[in-house]
mmCIF file of C-alpha atoms in Angstrom:
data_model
loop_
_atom_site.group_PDB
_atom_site.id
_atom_site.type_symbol
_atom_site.label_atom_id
_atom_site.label_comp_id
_atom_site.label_asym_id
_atom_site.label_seq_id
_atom_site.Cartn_x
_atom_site.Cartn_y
_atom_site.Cartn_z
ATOM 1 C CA UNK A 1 -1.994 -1.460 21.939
ATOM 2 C CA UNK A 2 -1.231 1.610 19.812
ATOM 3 C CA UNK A 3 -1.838 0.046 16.703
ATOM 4 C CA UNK A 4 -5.668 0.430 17.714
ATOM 5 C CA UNK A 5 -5.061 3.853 16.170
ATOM 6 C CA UNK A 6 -5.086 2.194 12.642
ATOM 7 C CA UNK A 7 -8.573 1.227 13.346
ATOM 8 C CA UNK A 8 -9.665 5.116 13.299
ATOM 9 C CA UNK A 9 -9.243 5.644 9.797
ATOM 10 C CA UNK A 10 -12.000 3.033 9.265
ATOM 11 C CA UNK A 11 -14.202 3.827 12.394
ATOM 12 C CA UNK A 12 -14.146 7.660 11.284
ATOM 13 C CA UNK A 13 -15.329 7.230 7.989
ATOM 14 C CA UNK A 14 -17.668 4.357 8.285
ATOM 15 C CA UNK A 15 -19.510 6.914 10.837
ATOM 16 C CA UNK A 16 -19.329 9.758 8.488
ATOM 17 C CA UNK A 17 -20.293 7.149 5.697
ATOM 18 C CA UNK A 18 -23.190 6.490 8.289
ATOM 19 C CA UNK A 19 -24.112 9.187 9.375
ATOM 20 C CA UNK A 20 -24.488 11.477 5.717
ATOM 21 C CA UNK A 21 -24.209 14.730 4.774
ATOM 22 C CA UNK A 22 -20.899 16.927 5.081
ATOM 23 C CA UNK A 23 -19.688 13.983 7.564
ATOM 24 C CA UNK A 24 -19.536 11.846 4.153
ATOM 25 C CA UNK A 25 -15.802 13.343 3.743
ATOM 26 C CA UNK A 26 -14.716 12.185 6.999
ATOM 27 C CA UNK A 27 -12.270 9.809 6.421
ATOM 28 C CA UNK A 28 -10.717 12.562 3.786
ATOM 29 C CA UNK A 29 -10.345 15.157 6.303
ATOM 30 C CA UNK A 30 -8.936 12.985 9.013
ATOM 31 C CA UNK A 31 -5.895 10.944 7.121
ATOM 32 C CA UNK A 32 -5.152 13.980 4.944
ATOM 33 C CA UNK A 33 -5.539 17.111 7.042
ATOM 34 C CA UNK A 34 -5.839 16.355 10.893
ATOM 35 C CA UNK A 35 -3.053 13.594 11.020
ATOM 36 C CA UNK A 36 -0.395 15.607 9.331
ATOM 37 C CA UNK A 37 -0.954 18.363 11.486
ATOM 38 C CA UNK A 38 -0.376 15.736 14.251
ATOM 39 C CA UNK A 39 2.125 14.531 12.809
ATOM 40 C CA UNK A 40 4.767 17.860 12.836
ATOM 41 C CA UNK A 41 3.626 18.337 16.033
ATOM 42 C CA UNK A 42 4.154 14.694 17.713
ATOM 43 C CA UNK A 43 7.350 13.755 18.251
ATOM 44 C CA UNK A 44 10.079 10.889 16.007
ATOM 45 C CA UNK A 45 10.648 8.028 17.497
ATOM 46 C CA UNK A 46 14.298 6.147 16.109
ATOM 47 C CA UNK A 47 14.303 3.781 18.700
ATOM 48 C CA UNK A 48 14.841 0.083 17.814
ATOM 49 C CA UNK A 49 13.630 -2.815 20.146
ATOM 50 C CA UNK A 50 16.456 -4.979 22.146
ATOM 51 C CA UNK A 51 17.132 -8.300 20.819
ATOM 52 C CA UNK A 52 14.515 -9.746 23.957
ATOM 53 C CA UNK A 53 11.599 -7.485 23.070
ATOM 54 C CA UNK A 54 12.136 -8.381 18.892
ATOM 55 C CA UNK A 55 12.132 -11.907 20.195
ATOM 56 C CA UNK A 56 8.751 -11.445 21.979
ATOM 57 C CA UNK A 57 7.117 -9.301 19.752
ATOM 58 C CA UNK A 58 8.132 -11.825 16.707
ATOM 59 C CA UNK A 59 5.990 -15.205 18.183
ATOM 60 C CA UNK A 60 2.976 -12.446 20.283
ATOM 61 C CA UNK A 61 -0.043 -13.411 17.629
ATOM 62 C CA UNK A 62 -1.877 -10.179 19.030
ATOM 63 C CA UNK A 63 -0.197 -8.302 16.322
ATOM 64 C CA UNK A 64 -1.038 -10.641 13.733
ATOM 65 C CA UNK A 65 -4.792 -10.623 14.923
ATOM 66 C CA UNK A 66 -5.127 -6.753 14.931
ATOM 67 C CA UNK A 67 -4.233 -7.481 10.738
ATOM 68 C CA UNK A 68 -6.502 -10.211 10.497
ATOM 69 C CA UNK A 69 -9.298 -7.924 11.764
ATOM 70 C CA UNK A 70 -8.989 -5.871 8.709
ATOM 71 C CA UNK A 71 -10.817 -8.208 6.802
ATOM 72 C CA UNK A 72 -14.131 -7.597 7.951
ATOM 73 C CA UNK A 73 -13.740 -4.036 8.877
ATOM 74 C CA UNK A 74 -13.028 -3.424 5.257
ATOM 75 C CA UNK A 75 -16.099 -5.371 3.925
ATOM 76 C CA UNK A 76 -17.917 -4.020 6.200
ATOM 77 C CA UNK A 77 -17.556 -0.435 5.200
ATOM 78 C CA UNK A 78 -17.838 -1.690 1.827
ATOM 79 C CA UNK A 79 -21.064 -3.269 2.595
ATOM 80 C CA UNK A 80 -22.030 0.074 4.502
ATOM 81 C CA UNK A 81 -21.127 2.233 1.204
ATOM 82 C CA UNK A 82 -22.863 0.034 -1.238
ATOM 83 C CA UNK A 83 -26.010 0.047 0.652
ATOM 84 C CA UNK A 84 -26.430 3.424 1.431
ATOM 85 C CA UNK A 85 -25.513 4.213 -1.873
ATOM 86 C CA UNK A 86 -28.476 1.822 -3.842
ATOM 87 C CA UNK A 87 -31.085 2.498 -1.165
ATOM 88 C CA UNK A 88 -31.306 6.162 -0.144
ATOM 89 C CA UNK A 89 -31.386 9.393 -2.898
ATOM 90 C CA UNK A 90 -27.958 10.488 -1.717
ATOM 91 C CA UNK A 91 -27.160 13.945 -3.073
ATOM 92 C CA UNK A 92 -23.718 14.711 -5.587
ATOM 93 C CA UNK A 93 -21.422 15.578 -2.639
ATOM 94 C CA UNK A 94 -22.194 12.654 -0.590
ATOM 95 C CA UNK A 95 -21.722 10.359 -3.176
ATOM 96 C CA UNK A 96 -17.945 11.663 -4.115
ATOM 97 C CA UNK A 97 -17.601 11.928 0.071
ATOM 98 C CA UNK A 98 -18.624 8.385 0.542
ATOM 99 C CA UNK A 99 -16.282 7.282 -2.378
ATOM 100 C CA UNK A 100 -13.363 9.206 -1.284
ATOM 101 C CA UNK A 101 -13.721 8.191 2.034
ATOM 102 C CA UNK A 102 -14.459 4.482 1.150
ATOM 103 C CA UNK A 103 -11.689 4.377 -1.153
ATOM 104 C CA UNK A 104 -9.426 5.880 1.528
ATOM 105 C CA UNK A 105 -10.507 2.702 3.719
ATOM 106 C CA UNK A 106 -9.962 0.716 1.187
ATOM 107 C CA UNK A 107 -6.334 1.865 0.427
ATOM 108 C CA UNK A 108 -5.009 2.553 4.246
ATOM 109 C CA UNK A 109 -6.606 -0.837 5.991
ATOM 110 C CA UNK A 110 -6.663 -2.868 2.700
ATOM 111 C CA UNK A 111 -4.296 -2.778 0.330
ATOM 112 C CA UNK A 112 -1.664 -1.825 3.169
ATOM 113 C CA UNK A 113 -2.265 -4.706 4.754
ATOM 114 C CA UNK A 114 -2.291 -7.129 2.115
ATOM 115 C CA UNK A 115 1.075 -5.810 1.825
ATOM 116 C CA UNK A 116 2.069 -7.008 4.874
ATOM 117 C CA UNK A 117 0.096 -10.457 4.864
ATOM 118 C CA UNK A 118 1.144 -11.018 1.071
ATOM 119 C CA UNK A 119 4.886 -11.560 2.168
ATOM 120 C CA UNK A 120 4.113 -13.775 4.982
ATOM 121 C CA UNK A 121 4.700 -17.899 4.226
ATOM 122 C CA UNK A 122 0.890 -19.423 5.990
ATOM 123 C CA UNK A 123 -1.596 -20.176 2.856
ATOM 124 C CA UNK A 124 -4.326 -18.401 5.211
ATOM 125 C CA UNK A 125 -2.432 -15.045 5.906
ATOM 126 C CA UNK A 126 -1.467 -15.019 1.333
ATOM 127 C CA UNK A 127 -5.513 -15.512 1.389
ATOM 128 C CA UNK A 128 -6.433 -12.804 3.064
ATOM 129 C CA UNK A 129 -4.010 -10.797 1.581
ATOM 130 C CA UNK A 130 -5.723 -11.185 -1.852
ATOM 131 C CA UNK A 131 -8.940 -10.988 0.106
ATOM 132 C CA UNK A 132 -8.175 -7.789 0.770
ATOM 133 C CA UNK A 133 -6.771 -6.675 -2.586
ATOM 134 C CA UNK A 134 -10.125 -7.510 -4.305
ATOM 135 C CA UNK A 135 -12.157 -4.724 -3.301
ATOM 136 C CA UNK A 136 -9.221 -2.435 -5.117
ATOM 137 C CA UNK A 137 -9.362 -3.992 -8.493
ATOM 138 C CA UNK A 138 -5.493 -4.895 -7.514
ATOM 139 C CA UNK A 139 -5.281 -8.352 -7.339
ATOM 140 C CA UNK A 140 -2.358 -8.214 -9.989
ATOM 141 C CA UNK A 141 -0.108 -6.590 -6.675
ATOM 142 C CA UNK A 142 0.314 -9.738 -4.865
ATOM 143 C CA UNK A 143 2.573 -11.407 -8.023
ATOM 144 C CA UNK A 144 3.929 -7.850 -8.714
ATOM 145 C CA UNK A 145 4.994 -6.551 -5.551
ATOM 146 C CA UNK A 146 6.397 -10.273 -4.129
ATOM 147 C CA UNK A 147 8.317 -11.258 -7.504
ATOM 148 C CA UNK A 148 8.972 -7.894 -9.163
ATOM 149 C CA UNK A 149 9.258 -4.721 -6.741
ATOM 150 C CA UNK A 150 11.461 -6.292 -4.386
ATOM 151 C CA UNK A 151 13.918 -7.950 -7.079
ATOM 152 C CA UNK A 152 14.099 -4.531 -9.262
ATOM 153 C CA UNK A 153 13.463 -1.733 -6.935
ATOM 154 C CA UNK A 154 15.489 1.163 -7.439
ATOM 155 C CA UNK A 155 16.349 0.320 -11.199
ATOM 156 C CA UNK A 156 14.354 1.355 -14.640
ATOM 157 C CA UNK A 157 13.157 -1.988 -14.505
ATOM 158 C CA UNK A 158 10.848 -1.476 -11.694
ATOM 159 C CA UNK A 159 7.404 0.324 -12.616
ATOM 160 C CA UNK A 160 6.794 0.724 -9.273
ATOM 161 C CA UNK A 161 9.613 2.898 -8.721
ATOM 162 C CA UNK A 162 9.594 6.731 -9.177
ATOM 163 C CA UNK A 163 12.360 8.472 -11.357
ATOM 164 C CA UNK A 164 13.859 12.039 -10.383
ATOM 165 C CA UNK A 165 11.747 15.248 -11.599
ATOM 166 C CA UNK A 166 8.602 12.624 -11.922
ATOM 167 C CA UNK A 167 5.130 14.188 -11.046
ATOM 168 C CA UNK A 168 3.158 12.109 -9.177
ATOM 169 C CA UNK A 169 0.450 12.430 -11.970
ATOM 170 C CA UNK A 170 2.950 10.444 -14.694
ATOM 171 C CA UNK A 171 3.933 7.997 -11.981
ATOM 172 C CA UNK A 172 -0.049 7.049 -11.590
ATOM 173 C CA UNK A 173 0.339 6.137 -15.308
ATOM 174 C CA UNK A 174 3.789 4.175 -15.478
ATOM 175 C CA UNK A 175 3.065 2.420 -11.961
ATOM 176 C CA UNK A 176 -1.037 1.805 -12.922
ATOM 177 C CA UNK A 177 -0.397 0.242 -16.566
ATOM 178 C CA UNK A 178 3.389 -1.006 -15.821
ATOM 179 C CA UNK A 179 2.698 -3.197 -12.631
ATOM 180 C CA UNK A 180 -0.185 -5.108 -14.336
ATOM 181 C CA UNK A 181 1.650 -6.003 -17.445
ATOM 182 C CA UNK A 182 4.417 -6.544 -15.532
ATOM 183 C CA UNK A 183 2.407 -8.966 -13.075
ATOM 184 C CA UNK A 184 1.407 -11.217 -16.353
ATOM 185 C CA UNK A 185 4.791 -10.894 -17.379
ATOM 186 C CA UNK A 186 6.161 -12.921 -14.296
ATOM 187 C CA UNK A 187 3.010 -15.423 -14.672
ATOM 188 C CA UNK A 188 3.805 -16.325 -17.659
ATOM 189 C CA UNK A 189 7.124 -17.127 -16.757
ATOM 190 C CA UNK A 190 6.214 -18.622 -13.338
ATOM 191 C CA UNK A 191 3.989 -20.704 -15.565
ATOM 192 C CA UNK A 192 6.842 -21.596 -18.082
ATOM 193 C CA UNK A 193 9.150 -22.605 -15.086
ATOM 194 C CA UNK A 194 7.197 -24.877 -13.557
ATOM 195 C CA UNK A 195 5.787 -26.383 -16.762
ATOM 196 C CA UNK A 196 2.160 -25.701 -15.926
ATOM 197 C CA UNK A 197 -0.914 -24.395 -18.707
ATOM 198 C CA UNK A 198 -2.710 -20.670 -18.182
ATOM 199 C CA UNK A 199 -5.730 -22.220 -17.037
ATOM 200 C CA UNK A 200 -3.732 -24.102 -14.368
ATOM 201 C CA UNK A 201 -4.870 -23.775 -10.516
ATOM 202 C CA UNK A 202 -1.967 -22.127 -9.384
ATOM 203 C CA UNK A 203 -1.823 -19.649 -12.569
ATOM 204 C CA UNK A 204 -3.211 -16.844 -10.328
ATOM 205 C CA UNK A 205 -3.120 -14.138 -12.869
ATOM 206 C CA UNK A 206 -6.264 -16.023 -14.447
ATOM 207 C CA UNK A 207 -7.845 -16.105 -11.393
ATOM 208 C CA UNK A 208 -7.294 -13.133 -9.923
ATOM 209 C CA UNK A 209 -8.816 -11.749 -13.824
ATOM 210 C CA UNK A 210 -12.065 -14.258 -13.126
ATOM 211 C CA UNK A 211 -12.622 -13.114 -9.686
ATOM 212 C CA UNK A 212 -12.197 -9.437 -10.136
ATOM 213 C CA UNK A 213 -14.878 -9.794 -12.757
ATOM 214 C CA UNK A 214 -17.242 -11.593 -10.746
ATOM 215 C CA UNK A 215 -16.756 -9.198 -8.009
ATOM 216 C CA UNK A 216 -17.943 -6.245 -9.879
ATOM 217 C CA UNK A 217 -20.677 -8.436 -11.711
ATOM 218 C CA UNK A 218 -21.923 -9.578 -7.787
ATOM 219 C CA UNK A 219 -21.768 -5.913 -7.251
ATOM 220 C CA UNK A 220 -24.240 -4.808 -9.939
ATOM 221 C CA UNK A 221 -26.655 -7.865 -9.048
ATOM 222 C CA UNK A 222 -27.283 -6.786 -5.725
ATOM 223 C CA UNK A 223 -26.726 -2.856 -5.865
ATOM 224 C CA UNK A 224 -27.188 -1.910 -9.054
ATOM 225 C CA UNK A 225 -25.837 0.479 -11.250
ATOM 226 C CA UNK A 226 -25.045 3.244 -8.415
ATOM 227 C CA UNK A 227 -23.353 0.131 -6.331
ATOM 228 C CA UNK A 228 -21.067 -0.582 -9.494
ATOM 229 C CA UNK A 229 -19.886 2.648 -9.894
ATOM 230 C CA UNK A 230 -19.087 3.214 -6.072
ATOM 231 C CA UNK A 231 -16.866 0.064 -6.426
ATOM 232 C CA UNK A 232 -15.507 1.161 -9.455
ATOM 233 C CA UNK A 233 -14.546 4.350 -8.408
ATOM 234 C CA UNK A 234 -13.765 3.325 -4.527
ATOM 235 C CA UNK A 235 -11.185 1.059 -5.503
ATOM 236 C CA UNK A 236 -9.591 3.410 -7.956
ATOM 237 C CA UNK A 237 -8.955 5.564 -5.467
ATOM 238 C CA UNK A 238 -7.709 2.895 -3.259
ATOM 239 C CA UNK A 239 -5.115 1.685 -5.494
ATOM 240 C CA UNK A 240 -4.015 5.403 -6.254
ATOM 241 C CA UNK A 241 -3.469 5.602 -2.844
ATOM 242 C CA UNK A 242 -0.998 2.766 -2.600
ATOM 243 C CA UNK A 243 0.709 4.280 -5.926
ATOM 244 C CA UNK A 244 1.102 7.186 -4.125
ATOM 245 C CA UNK A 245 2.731 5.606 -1.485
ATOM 246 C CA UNK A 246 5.383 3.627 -3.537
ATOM 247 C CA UNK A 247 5.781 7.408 -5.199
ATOM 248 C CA UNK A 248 7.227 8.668 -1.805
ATOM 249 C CA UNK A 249 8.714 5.668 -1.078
ATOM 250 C CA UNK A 250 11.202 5.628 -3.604
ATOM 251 C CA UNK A 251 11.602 8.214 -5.223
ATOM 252 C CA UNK A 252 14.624 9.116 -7.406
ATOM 253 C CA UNK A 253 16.731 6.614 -5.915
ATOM 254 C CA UNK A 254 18.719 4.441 -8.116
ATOM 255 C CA UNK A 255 21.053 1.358 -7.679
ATOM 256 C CA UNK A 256 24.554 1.151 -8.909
ATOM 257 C CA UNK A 257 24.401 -0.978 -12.300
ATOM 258 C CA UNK A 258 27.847 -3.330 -11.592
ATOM 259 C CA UNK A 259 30.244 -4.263 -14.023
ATOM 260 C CA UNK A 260 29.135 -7.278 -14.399
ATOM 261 C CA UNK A 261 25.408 -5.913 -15.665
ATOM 262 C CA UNK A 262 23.429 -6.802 -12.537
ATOM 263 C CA UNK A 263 22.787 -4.375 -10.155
ATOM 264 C CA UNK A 264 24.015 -4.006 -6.426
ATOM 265 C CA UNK A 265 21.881 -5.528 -4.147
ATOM 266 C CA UNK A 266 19.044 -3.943 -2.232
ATOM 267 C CA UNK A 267 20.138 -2.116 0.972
ATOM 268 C CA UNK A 268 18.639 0.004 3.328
ATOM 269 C CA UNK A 269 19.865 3.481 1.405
ATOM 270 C CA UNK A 270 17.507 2.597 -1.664
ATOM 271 C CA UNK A 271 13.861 3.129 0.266
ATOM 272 C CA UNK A 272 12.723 6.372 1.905
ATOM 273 C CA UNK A 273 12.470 6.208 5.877
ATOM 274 C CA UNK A 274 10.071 7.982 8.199
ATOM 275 C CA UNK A 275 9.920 7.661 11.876
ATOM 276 C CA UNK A 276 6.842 10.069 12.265
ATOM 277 C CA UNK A 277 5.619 7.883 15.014
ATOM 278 C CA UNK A 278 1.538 8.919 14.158
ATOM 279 C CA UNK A 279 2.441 7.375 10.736
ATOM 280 C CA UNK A 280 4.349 4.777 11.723
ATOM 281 C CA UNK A 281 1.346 3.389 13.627
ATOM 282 C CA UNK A 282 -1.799 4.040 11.092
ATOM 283 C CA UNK A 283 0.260 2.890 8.524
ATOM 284 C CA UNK A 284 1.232 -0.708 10.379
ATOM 285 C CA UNK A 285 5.166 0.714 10.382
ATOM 286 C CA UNK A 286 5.298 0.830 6.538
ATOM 287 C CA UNK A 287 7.328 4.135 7.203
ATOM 288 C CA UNK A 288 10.289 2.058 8.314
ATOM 289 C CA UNK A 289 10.099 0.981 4.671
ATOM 290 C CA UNK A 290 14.237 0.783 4.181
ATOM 291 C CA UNK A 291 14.231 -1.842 6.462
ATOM 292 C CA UNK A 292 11.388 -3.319 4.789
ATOM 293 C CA UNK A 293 13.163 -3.680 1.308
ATOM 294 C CA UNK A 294 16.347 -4.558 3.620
ATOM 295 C CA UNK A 295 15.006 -7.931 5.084
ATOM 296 C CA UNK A 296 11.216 -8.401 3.376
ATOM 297 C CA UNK A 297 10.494 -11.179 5.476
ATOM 298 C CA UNK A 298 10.322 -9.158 8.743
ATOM 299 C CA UNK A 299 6.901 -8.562 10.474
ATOM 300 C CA UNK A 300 5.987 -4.924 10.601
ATOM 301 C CA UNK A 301 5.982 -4.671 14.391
ATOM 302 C CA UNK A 302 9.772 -5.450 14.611
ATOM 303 C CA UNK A 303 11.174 -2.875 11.312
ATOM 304 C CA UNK A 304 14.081 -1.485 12.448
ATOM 305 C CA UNK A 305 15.593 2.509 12.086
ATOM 306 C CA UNK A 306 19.206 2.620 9.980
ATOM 307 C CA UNK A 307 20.557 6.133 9.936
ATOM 308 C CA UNK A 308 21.967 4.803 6.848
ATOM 309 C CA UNK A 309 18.511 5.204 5.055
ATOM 310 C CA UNK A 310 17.307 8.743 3.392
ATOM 311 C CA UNK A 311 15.243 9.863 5.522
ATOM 312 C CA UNK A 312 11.483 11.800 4.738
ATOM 313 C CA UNK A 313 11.092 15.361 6.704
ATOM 314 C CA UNK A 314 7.603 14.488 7.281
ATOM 315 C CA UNK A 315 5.653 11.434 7.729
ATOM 316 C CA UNK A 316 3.837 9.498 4.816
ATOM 317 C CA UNK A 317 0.912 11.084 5.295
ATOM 318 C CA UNK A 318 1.830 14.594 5.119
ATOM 319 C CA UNK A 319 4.323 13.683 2.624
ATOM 320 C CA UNK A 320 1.407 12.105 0.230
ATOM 321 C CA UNK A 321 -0.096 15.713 0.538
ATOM 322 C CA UNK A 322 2.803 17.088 -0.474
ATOM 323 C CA UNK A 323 3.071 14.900 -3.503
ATOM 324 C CA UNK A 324 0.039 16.100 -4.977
ATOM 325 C CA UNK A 325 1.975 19.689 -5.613
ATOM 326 C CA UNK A 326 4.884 18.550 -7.724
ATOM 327 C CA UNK A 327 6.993 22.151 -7.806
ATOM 328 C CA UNK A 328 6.399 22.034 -3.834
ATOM 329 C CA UNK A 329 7.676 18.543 -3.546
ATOM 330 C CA UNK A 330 10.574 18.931 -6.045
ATOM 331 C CA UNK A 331 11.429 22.017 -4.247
ATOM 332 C CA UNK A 332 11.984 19.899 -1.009
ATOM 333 C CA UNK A 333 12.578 16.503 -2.136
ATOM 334 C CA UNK A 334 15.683 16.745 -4.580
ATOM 335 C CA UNK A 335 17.640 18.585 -2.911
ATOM 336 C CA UNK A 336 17.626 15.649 0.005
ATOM 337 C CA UNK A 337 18.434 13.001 -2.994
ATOM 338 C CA UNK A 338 22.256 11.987 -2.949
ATOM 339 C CA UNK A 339 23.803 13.063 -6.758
ATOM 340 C CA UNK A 340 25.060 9.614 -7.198
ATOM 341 C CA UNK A 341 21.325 7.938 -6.143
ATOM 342 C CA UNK A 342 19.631 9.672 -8.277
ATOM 343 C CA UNK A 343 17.118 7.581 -10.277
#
């Protein structure tokens, strides 16, 4: 049941959308001020679940159903924002607060999640997980993520993957323009591979390209030129979100380049670790992101603790906050880097 608290991003800011005013930056004040607060002050949890309790927790659907109902909580807000935002004369400040805090929505219970649906194997869970990636203008992820970040994590390869002494600022621009040409990069060979045309069905780089347009051209139809630039901007900040995540996630870590030109294989040293436990939840266990990279195909509520992996002095939360002051994370972050990781 504690993974009802990733519900309160949402419910916070929707009500703050709702309600106007000040309350408009909600959902801003809540994931980055009030839960890292929590968060040094609640404990770390490192416990892993017995091999009964992985076993039970692996076939219970509830935890697939609390994902699930992230699809309409994130239209919904979306719905919320966009008509507020083309119906009432909402002043300056309430338009960036309902951005920020829809595009906060947008990035914590969307594109997280589609994170964790896109690796599953059911048609209907990969569905959603695009469903879900739409609203962010980051349809492109789903190919990236599944058939790039995981094979060349930790390497120059990987755009996705932040080198030592980076800012956060010129990650945003390697990660933002890298992963989509890198996502047509691997249709193109997908499509090569299995002998099929662009235009083909399964070519989903064309039709992720088709249906983000129409999404933003449904947008202006029904809201208008206020509603486009809302979903413009929302999802912007959504996806800058998630790049700030895979920032912290990685960053300088390198693997070994073998003699024989390929590089070691992905273990659990090459991912930064957090077992905040208020993170852990909001975030669906993303924290326990080592283990993640370690075995993809694992279901977040059974990600494992290695004191093998580097591990974060502060949860993702308040280490996104941190992130935004590159001297202050430098300061604490290289020093924690092994010399012969570093990226």
């Amino acid at each position: 049941m504690k993974y009802l608290l990733a519900y309160s991003i949402p419910l916070i800011g929707v009500l703050g959308i709702y309600t106007g005013g000040v309350w408009c930056f909600n959902a801003l004040i809540f994931a980055f001020v009030i839960i890292p607060i929590l968060e040094m002050i609640l404990p770390i949890d490192i416990k892993n679940y017995n091999n009964e309790t992985v076993s039970s927790r692996t076939k219970s659907v509830f935890f697939d159903v609390l994902l699930y109902l992230n699809v309409p909580i994130v239209y919904g807000a979306l719905l919320l924002s966009l008509y507020k935002i083309s119906n009432f004369d909402l002043a300056k400040y309430e338009i960036i607060g309902t951005t920020l805090s829809l595009g906060i929505i947008l990035g914590a219970n969307g594109i997280n999640v589609a994170h964790e649906l896109g690796h599953r194997k059911a048609f209907f869970e990969k569905m959603l997980a695009k469903m879900l990636l739409i609203p962010n203008h980051y349809t492109h992820f789903f190919i990236e993520h599944n058939h790039g970040h995981h094979l060349n994590v930790s390497t120059p390869k990987d755009p996705s993957t932040a080198k030592y002494n980076q800012s956060l600022y010129a990650f945003w621009l390697q990660t933002v323009t890298g992963t989509y040409l890198k996502a047509w990069e691997i249709q193109i060979y997908l499509n090569k591979m299995e002998n099929r045309k662009f235009f083909d069905f399964k070519s989903d780089m064309f039709w992720f390209t088709i249906i983000q347009a129409n999404y933003l051209t449904l947008v202006y139809v029904l809201f208008g030129t206020n509603g486009l630039l809302l979903a413009v901007f929302a999802g912007i900040v959504g996806f800058l979100l998630l790049e700030t995540i895979n920032y912290i996630e990685h960053y300088g870590l390198k693997r070994k380049l073998l003699a024989s030109g390929r590089y070691e294989r992905v273990t659990e040293r090459h991912s930064w670790n957090s077992n905040h436990i208020l993170g852990r939840i909001m975030l669906y266990e993303l924290t326990r992101h080592s283990d993640h990279h370690y075995k993809s195909q694992k279901k977040y509520q059974i990600l494992e603790y290695h004191d093998v992996s580097p591990q974060m002095p502060f949860g993702y939360p308040t280490s996104m906050v941190m992130s935004f002051l590159p001297t202050l994370w430098f300061s604490v972050m290289n020093k924690r880097i092994p010399s012969e990781m570093i990226l």
